PDB file of C-alpha atoms and ligand atoms in Angstrom:
ATOM      1  CA  UNK A   1       0.353  -0.336  -0.337  1.00  0.00           C
ATOM      2  CA  UNK A   2       0.897   3.827  -0.939  1.00  0.00           C
ATOM      3  CA  UNK A   3       0.578   5.919   1.977  1.00  0.00           C
ATOM      4  CA  UNK A   4      -0.639   8.943   1.122  1.00  0.00           C
ATOM      5  CA  UNK A   5       1.367  12.060   1.680  1.00  0.00           C
ATOM      6  CA  UNK A   6      -0.626  13.845   5.334  1.00  0.00           C
ATOM      7  CA  UNK A   7       1.100  14.628   8.164  1.00  0.00           C
ATOM      8  CA  UNK A   8      -2.311  15.105  10.389  1.00  0.00           C
ATOM      9  CA  UNK A   9      -1.648  13.660  13.683  1.00  0.00           C
ATOM     10  CA  UNK A  10      -4.658  11.107  13.945  1.00  0.00           C
ATOM     11  CA  UNK A  11      -5.996  13.287  17.163  1.00  0.00           C
ATOM     12  CA  UNK A  12      -5.382  17.844  14.569  1.00  0.00           C
ATOM     13  CA  UNK A  13      -8.016  14.906  11.716  1.00  0.00           C
ATOM     14  CA  UNK A  14     -10.610  13.576  14.718  1.00  0.00           C
ATOM     15  CA  UNK A  15     -11.141  17.466  14.715  1.00  0.00           C
ATOM     16  CA  UNK A  16     -10.587  18.659  11.019  1.00  0.00           C
ATOM     17  CA  UNK A  17     -12.967  16.180   9.784  1.00  0.00           C
ATOM     18  CA  UNK A  18     -17.248  17.490   9.366  1.00  0.00           C
ATOM     19  CA  UNK A  19     -19.503  16.637   6.946  1.00  0.00           C
ATOM     20  CA  UNK A  20     -19.245  18.209   3.061  1.00  0.00           C
ATOM     21  CA  UNK A  21     -21.787  19.510   1.050  1.00  0.00           C
ATOM     22  CA  UNK A  22     -19.789  21.657  -1.309  1.00  0.00           C
ATOM     23  CA  UNK A  23     -17.447  19.934  -3.305  1.00  0.00           C
ATOM     24  CA  UNK A  24     -15.689  21.649  -6.245  1.00  0.00           C
ATOM     25  CA  UNK A  25     -15.654  19.639 -10.069  1.00  0.00           C
ATOM     26  CA  UNK A  26     -12.284  18.546  -9.232  1.00  0.00           C
ATOM     27  CA  UNK A  27     -12.336  14.892  -9.583  1.00  0.00           C
ATOM     28  CA  UNK A  28     -10.830  11.906  -6.966  1.00  0.00           C
ATOM     29  CA  UNK A  29      -9.021   9.686  -8.947  1.00  0.00           C
ATOM     30  CA  UNK A  30      -8.257   5.986  -8.582  1.00  0.00           C
ATOM     31  CA  UNK A  31      -5.093   6.445  -6.518  1.00  0.00           C
ATOM     32  CA  UNK A  32      -6.970   8.172  -4.348  1.00  0.00           C
ATOM     33  CA  UNK A  33      -9.702   6.271  -3.950  1.00  0.00           C
ATOM     34  CA  UNK A  34      -7.682   2.726  -3.908  1.00  0.00           C
ATOM     35  CA  UNK A  35      -6.311   4.243  -0.724  1.00  0.00           C
ATOM     36  CA  UNK A  36      -9.806   5.295   1.060  1.00  0.00           C
ATOM     37  CA  UNK A  37     -10.736   1.579   0.464  1.00  0.00           C
ATOM     38  CA  UNK A  38      -7.263   0.045   2.045  1.00  0.00           C
ATOM     39  CA  UNK A  39      -8.260   2.543   5.038  1.00  0.00           C
ATOM     40  CA  UNK A  40     -11.440   1.209   5.215  1.00  0.00           C
ATOM     41  CA  UNK A  41     -10.692  -2.141   5.646  1.00  0.00           C
ATOM     42  CA  UNK A  42      -7.841  -1.852   8.879  1.00  0.00           C
ATOM     43  CA  UNK A  43     -10.623  -0.940  10.800  1.00  0.00           C
ATOM     44  CA  UNK A  44     -11.112  -4.160  13.273  1.00  0.00           C
ATOM     45  CA  UNK A  45     -14.418  -6.739  12.325  1.00  0.00           C
ATOM     46  CA  UNK A  46     -15.683  -8.733  14.590  1.00  0.00           C
ATOM     47  CA  UNK A  47     -14.185 -12.184  14.630  1.00  0.00           C
ATOM     48  CA  UNK A  48     -11.918 -10.562  11.741  1.00  0.00           C
ATOM     49  CA  UNK A  49     -14.392 -10.865   9.599  1.00  0.00           C
ATOM     50  CA  UNK A  50     -13.794  -8.441   7.478  1.00  0.00           C
ATOM     51  CA  UNK A  51     -17.498  -8.771   6.136  1.00  0.00           C
ATOM     52  CA  UNK A  52     -16.955  -5.768   4.088  1.00  0.00           C
ATOM     53  CA  UNK A  53     -17.691  -5.087   0.142  1.00  0.00           C
ATOM     54  CA  UNK A  54     -17.237  -1.339  -1.850  1.00  0.00           C
ATOM     55  CA  UNK A  55     -19.026   0.337  -5.205  1.00  0.00           C
ATOM     56  CA  UNK A  56     -17.349   3.576  -6.323  1.00  0.00           C
ATOM     57  CA  UNK A  57     -19.921   5.534  -8.661  1.00  0.00           C
ATOM     58  CA  UNK A  58     -18.167   8.160 -10.073  1.00  0.00           C
ATOM     59  CA  UNK A  59     -21.317   8.053 -12.717  1.00  0.00           C
ATOM     60  CA  UNK A  60     -22.707  11.523 -12.794  1.00  0.00           C
ATOM     61  CA  UNK A  61     -25.855  10.651 -14.570  1.00  0.00           C
ATOM     62  CA  UNK A  62     -26.400   7.589 -12.177  1.00  0.00           C
ATOM     63  CA  UNK A  63     -25.953   9.313  -9.198  1.00  0.00           C
ATOM     64  CA  UNK A  64     -28.049  12.070  -9.790  1.00  0.00           C
ATOM     65  CA  UNK A  65     -30.755   9.179 -11.610  1.00  0.00           C
ATOM     66  CA  UNK A  66     -29.137   7.314  -7.577  1.00  0.00           C
ATOM     67  CA  UNK A  67     -31.132  10.595  -5.931  1.00  0.00           C
ATOM     68  CA  UNK A  68     -34.326  11.503  -7.789  1.00  0.00           C
ATOM     69  CA  UNK A  69     -35.161   8.342  -6.551  1.00  0.00           C
ATOM     70  CA  UNK A  70     -34.097   8.517  -3.183  1.00  0.00           C
ATOM     71  CA  UNK A  71     -35.140  11.866  -2.163  1.00  0.00           C
ATOM     72  CA  UNK A  72     -39.246  10.643  -2.565  1.00  0.00           C
ATOM     73  CA  UNK A  73     -38.241   6.970  -0.984  1.00  0.00           C
ATOM     74  CA  UNK A  74     -36.726   8.772   2.338  1.00  0.00           C
ATOM     75  CA  UNK A  75     -38.881  12.275   2.454  1.00  0.00           C
ATOM     76  CA  UNK A  76     -42.063   8.609   2.713  1.00  0.00           C
ATOM     77  CA  UNK A  77     -39.689   6.790   5.437  1.00  0.00           C
ATOM     78  CA  UNK A  78     -40.064   9.921   7.567  1.00  0.00           C
ATOM     79  CA  UNK A  79     -43.383  10.910   6.678  1.00  0.00           C
ATOM     80  CA  UNK A  80     -43.830   7.099   8.309  1.00  0.00           C
ATOM     81  CA  UNK A  81     -41.477   7.205  11.657  1.00  0.00           C
ATOM     82  CA  UNK A  82     -42.371  11.702  12.487  1.00  0.00           C
ATOM     83  CA  UNK A  83     -45.332  11.655  11.237  1.00  0.00           C
ATOM     84  CA  UNK A  84     -45.844  14.961  13.019  1.00  0.00           C
ATOM     85  CA  UNK A  85     -43.272  16.402  10.203  1.00  0.00           C
ATOM     86  CA  UNK A  86     -45.742  18.995   7.945  1.00  0.00           C
ATOM     87  CA  UNK A  87     -44.758  19.121   3.614  1.00  0.00           C
ATOM     88  CA  UNK A  88     -43.127  22.298   4.710  1.00  0.00           C
ATOM     89  CA  UNK A  89     -40.419  20.796   6.373  1.00  0.00           C
ATOM     90  CA  UNK A  90     -39.348  18.651   3.871  1.00  0.00           C
ATOM     91  CA  UNK A  91     -39.767  21.016   1.414  1.00  0.00           C
ATOM     92  CA  UNK A  92     -35.875  21.740   1.159  1.00  0.00           C
ATOM     93  CA  UNK A  93     -35.595  18.004   0.428  1.00  0.00           C
ATOM     94  CA  UNK A  94     -37.945  17.431  -2.486  1.00  0.00           C
ATOM     95  CA  UNK A  95     -37.465  20.259  -3.936  1.00  0.00           C
ATOM     96  CA  UNK A  96     -36.485  19.290  -7.882  1.00  0.00           C
ATOM     97  CA  UNK A  97     -32.640  21.079  -7.461  1.00  0.00           C
ATOM     98  CA  UNK A  98     -32.189  19.303  -4.855  1.00  0.00           C
ATOM     99  CA  UNK A  99     -29.148  16.479  -4.894  1.00  0.00           C
ATOM    100  CA  UNK A 100     -28.743  14.605  -1.750  1.00  0.00           C
ATOM    101  CA  UNK A 101     -25.336  13.712  -2.798  1.00  0.00           C
ATOM    102  CA  UNK A 102     -24.579  17.895  -3.236  1.00  0.00           C
ATOM    103  CA  UNK A 103     -23.062  17.770  -6.055  1.00  0.00           C
ATOM    104  CA  UNK A 104     -20.054  15.079  -5.268  1.00  0.00           C
ATOM    105  CA  UNK A 105     -18.546  13.441  -7.712  1.00  0.00           C
ATOM    106  CA  UNK A 106     -17.144   9.893  -5.726  1.00  0.00           C
ATOM    107  CA  UNK A 107     -19.726   7.697  -4.387  1.00  0.00           C
ATOM    108  CA  UNK A 108     -18.339   5.414  -2.037  1.00  0.00           C
ATOM    109  CA  UNK A 109     -21.120   2.844  -1.089  1.00  0.00           C
ATOM    110  CA  UNK A 110     -20.320   0.447   1.591  1.00  0.00           C
ATOM    111  CA  UNK A 111     -21.899  -3.119   1.675  1.00  0.00           C
ATOM    112  CA  UNK A 112     -21.618  -6.446   3.215  1.00  0.00           C
ATOM    113  CA  UNK A 113     -23.858  -9.067   3.144  1.00  0.00           C
ATOM    114  CA  UNK A 114     -25.845  -9.450   6.485  1.00  0.00           C
ATOM    115  CA  UNK A 115     -24.341 -11.991   8.204  1.00  0.00           C
ATOM    116  CA  UNK A 116     -24.198 -11.861  11.625  1.00  0.00           C
ATOM    117  CA  UNK A 117     -24.440  -9.509  14.719  1.00  0.00           C
ATOM    118  CA  UNK A 118     -21.806  -6.589  13.488  1.00  0.00           C
ATOM    119  CA  UNK A 119     -21.113  -6.636   9.960  1.00  0.00           C
ATOM    120  CA  UNK A 120     -23.408  -2.875  10.634  1.00  0.00           C
ATOM    121  CA  UNK A 121     -20.567  -2.365  13.390  1.00  0.00           C
ATOM    122  CA  UNK A 122     -17.758  -3.557  11.203  1.00  0.00           C
ATOM    123  CA  UNK A 123     -18.547  -2.166   8.267  1.00  0.00           C
ATOM    124  CA  UNK A 124     -19.185   1.472  10.135  1.00  0.00           C
ATOM    125  CA  UNK A 125     -15.854   1.041  11.156  1.00  0.00           C
ATOM    126  CA  UNK A 126     -14.269   1.144   8.426  1.00  0.00           C
ATOM    127  CA  UNK A 127     -16.769   3.502   6.904  1.00  0.00           C
ATOM    128  CA  UNK A 128     -14.753   6.472  10.249  1.00  0.00           C
ATOM    129  CA  UNK A 129     -11.712   4.882   8.924  1.00  0.00           C
ATOM    130  CA  UNK A 130     -12.643   5.786   5.087  1.00  0.00           C
ATOM    131  CA  UNK A 131     -13.850   9.689   6.542  1.00  0.00           C
ATOM    132  CA  UNK A 132     -10.454  10.790   8.957  1.00  0.00           C
ATOM    133  CA  UNK A 133      -8.285   9.033   6.153  1.00  0.00           C
ATOM    134  CA  UNK A 134     -10.021  10.986   3.421  1.00  0.00           C
ATOM    135  CA  UNK A 135      -9.545  14.144   6.110  1.00  0.00           C
ATOM    136  CA  UNK A 136      -5.946  13.376   6.475  1.00  0.00           C
ATOM    137  CA  UNK A 137      -6.016  14.116   2.589  1.00  0.00           C
ATOM    138  CA  UNK A 138      -7.203  16.738   1.580  1.00  0.00           C
ATOM    139  CA  UNK A 139     -10.769  15.525   0.876  1.00  0.00           C
ATOM    140  CA  UNK A 140     -14.172  16.186   1.892  1.00  0.00           C
ATOM    141  CA  UNK A 141     -16.921  12.674   2.631  1.00  0.00           C
ATOM    142  CA  UNK A 142     -20.260  13.078   4.511  1.00  0.00           C
ATOM    143  CA  UNK A 143     -21.936  10.460   5.419  1.00  0.00           C
ATOM    144  CA  UNK A 144     -25.752   9.765   2.783  1.00  0.00           C
ATOM    145  CA  UNK A 145     -28.597   8.063   4.587  1.00  0.00           C
ATOM    146  CA  UNK A 146     -30.570   9.085   3.040  1.00  0.00           C
ATOM    147  CA  UNK A 147     -29.508   7.539   0.281  1.00  0.00           C
ATOM    148  CA  UNK A 148     -30.450   4.340   2.164  1.00  0.00           C
ATOM    149  CA  UNK A 149     -34.151   3.330   1.030  1.00  0.00           C
ATOM    150  CA  UNK A 150     -33.001   3.505  -2.647  1.00  0.00           C
ATOM    151  CA  UNK A 151     -30.032   1.271  -2.421  1.00  0.00           C
ATOM    152  CA  UNK A 152     -32.775  -1.714  -0.865  1.00  0.00           C
ATOM    153  CA  UNK A 153     -34.757  -1.580  -4.492  1.00  0.00           C
ATOM    154  CA  UNK A 154     -32.872  -4.515  -7.384  1.00  0.00           C
ATOM    155  CA  UNK A 155     -33.703  -2.527 -10.134  1.00  0.00           C
ATOM    156  CA  UNK A 156     -31.025   0.426  -8.312  1.00  0.00           C
ATOM    157  CA  UNK A 157     -28.673  -2.475  -6.477  1.00  0.00           C
ATOM    158  CA  UNK A 158     -27.870  -3.801 -10.302  1.00  0.00           C
ATOM    159  CA  UNK A 159     -27.384  -0.645 -12.318  1.00  0.00           C
ATOM    160  CA  UNK A 160     -25.389   0.124  -9.603  1.00  0.00           C
ATOM    161  CA  UNK A 161     -23.534  -3.694 -10.082  1.00  0.00           C
ATOM    162  CA  UNK A 162     -24.577  -4.461  -6.493  1.00  0.00           C
ATOM    163  CA  UNK A 163     -25.137  -8.290  -5.937  1.00  0.00           C
ATOM    164  CA  UNK A 164     -28.090  -9.051  -4.342  1.00  0.00           C
ATOM    165  CA  UNK A 165     -26.861 -10.491  -1.509  1.00  0.00           C
ATOM    166  CA  UNK A 166     -25.303  -7.387  -0.158  1.00  0.00           C
ATOM    167  CA  UNK A 167     -26.510  -4.502   1.275  1.00  0.00           C
ATOM    168  CA  UNK A 168     -25.659  -1.419   1.391  1.00  0.00           C
ATOM    169  CA  UNK A 169     -24.936   0.065   4.741  1.00  0.00           C
ATOM    170  CA  UNK A 170     -22.391   3.693   4.306  1.00  0.00           C
ATOM    171  CA  UNK A 171     -23.634   5.703   1.575  1.00  0.00           C
ATOM    172  CA  UNK A 172     -20.203   8.185   1.935  1.00  0.00           C
ATOM    173  CA  UNK A 173     -20.250  10.694  -0.339  1.00  0.00           C
ATOM    174  CA  UNK A 174     -16.264  11.986  -1.289  1.00  0.00           C
ATOM    175  CA  UNK A 175     -15.347  14.685  -3.412  1.00  0.00           C
ATOM    176  CA  UNK A 176     -12.443  17.933  -2.551  1.00  0.00           C
ATOM    177  CA  UNK A 177     -14.505  20.687  -0.419  1.00  0.00           C
ATOM    178  CA  UNK A 178     -15.312  23.804  -1.902  1.00  0.00           C
ATOM    179  CA  UNK A 179     -14.570  26.672   0.832  1.00  0.00           C
ATOM    180  CA  UNK A 180     -14.568  26.151   4.410  1.00  0.00           C
ATOM    181  CA  UNK A 181     -16.482  24.503   6.568  1.00  0.00           C
ATOM    182  CA  UNK A 182     -17.668  25.215  10.120  1.00  0.00           C
ATOM    183  CA  UNK A 183     -17.494  22.896  12.206  1.00  0.00           C
ATOM    184  CA  UNK A 184     -20.892  20.713  14.921  1.00  0.00           C
ATOM    185  CA  UNK A 185     -20.704  21.662  18.146  1.00  0.00           C
ATOM    186  CA  UNK A 186     -20.295  18.490  20.205  1.00  0.00           C
ATOM    187  CA  UNK A 187     -21.886  18.285  23.462  1.00  0.00           C
ATOM    188  CA  UNK A 188     -19.479  17.610  26.604  1.00  0.00           C
ATOM    189  CA  UNK A 189     -18.990  13.469  26.403  1.00  0.00           C
ATOM    190  CA  UNK A 190     -21.851  12.071  29.412  1.00  0.00           C
ATOM    191  CA  UNK A 191     -20.160  10.509  31.418  1.00  0.00           C
ATOM    192  CA  UNK A 192     -22.523   7.276  32.985  1.00  0.00           C
ATOM    193  CA  UNK A 193     -19.950   5.961  35.467  1.00  0.00           C
ATOM    194  CA  UNK A 194     -16.162   6.402  36.263  1.00  0.00           C
ATOM    195  CA  UNK A 195     -15.345   3.568  38.824  1.00  0.00           C
ATOM    196  CA  UNK A 196     -11.307   4.463  39.263  1.00  0.00           C
ATOM    197  CA  UNK A 197      -9.909   1.227  41.462  1.00  0.00           C
ATOM    198  CA  UNK A 198      -9.092   3.871  44.243  1.00  0.00           C
ATOM    199  CA  UNK A 199     -13.218   5.367  45.000  1.00  0.00           C
ATOM    200  CA  UNK A 200     -15.027   3.078  47.394  1.00  0.00           C
TER     201      UNK A 200
HETATM  202  C1  FMN B 301     -26.047   7.363   9.958  1.00  0.00           C
HETATM  203  C2  FMN B 301     -25.708   8.684   9.080  1.00  0.00           C
HETATM  204  C3  FMN B 301     -26.626   9.059   8.710  1.00  0.00           C
HETATM  205  C4  FMN B 301     -26.269  10.504   7.973  1.00  0.00           C
HETATM  206  N1  FMN B 301     -27.460  11.265   6.787  1.00  0.00           N
HETATM  207  C5  FMN B 301     -26.583  11.952   6.493  1.00  0.00           C
HETATM  208  C6  FMN B 301     -27.441  12.499   5.158  1.00  0.00           C
HETATM  209  O1  FMN B 301     -28.645  11.659   4.863  1.00  0.00           O
HETATM  210  N2  FMN B 301     -26.970  13.740   4.347  1.00  0.00           N
HETATM  211  C7  FMN B 301     -26.232  14.939   4.886  1.00  0.00           C
HETATM  212  O2  FMN B 301     -26.749  16.020   4.377  1.00  0.00           O
HETATM  213  N3  FMN B 301     -25.815  14.746   6.158  1.00  0.00           N
HETATM  214  C8  FMN B 301     -25.961  13.179   7.233  1.00  0.00           C
HETATM  215  N4  FMN B 301     -25.291  12.190   8.099  1.00  0.00           N
HETATM  216  C9  FMN B 301     -24.577  13.726   8.482  1.00  0.00           C
HETATM  217  C10 FMN B 301     -24.618  14.162   9.074  1.00  0.00           C
HETATM  218  O3  FMN B 301     -25.755  14.996   9.863  1.00  0.00           O
HETATM  219  C11 FMN B 301     -22.939  15.138  10.920  1.00  0.00           C
HETATM  220  O4  FMN B 301     -22.266  13.959  10.511  1.00  0.00           O
HETATM  221  C12 FMN B 301     -23.501  15.632  11.559  1.00  0.00           C
HETATM  222  O5  FMN B 301     -24.663  16.777  11.379  1.00  0.00           O
HETATM  223  C13 FMN B 301     -22.503  16.063  12.548  1.00  0.00           C
HETATM  224  O6  FMN B 301     -21.640  16.642  11.774  1.00  0.00           O
HETATM  225  P1  FMN B 301     -19.617  16.713  10.743  1.00  0.00           P
HETATM  226  O7  FMN B 301     -20.097  15.391  10.564  1.00  0.00           O
HETATM  227  O8  FMN B 301     -19.800  17.697  10.428  1.00  0.00           O
HETATM  228  O9  FMN B 301     -19.689  17.041  12.297  1.00  0.00           O
HETATM  229  C14 FMN B 301     -25.368  11.668   8.514  1.00  0.00           C
HETATM  230  C15 FMN B 301     -24.223  10.699   9.771  1.00  0.00           C
HETATM  231  C16 FMN B 301     -24.729   9.731   9.782  1.00  0.00           C
HETATM  232  C17 FMN B 301     -23.493   9.204  11.086  1.00  0.00           C
END
């Protein structure tokens, strides 16, 4: 594996990562994608099952098509799970100009065969590895949970090259950030217990 030329300390990278929703037109090249996948597969996995598999989509018209399919399905799901939401609340999501991938040129979908109770956790650990590596390489990322309902559709999976027996778990857009993104504030850690050997 060729290591990317980065100098960020891991904690700096954790603090610098944020969800990026504005991208330049610059394409993410194959070598960079390969490095991101290498970072992903170095995540820990339960019983070292390494259940992940990846679909990389850099075809803009396919991404637009996926976005168009995903929006109504996501809104339907949101209406079901949050009946108090009004049409006004959902307006920005249904707007025809809104692309759920924020016009990013690359979508990486982390998939797995749903076997074993930790498969989903494994894939999200891979996702965070990928996003931190991307950040250290000057790339922006954002998880697009909105895409998931559409990614269960057999005809779309077929078009995206995801075999039927694989489930999409973590869709992540990747691209070069256009401008700065302010950090999202965090709550202080809620510590429920901190039992040290000297207490009691
Ligand atoms: C499981 C998951 C699903 C998400 N889905 C979306 C999404 O569909 N669209 C979006 O713009 N951001 C999405 N996000 C990004 C979150 O909104 C973001 O992580 C959160 O606001 C914190 O901001 P930060 O990532 O910049 O720290 C998702 C994040 C996670 C972990």
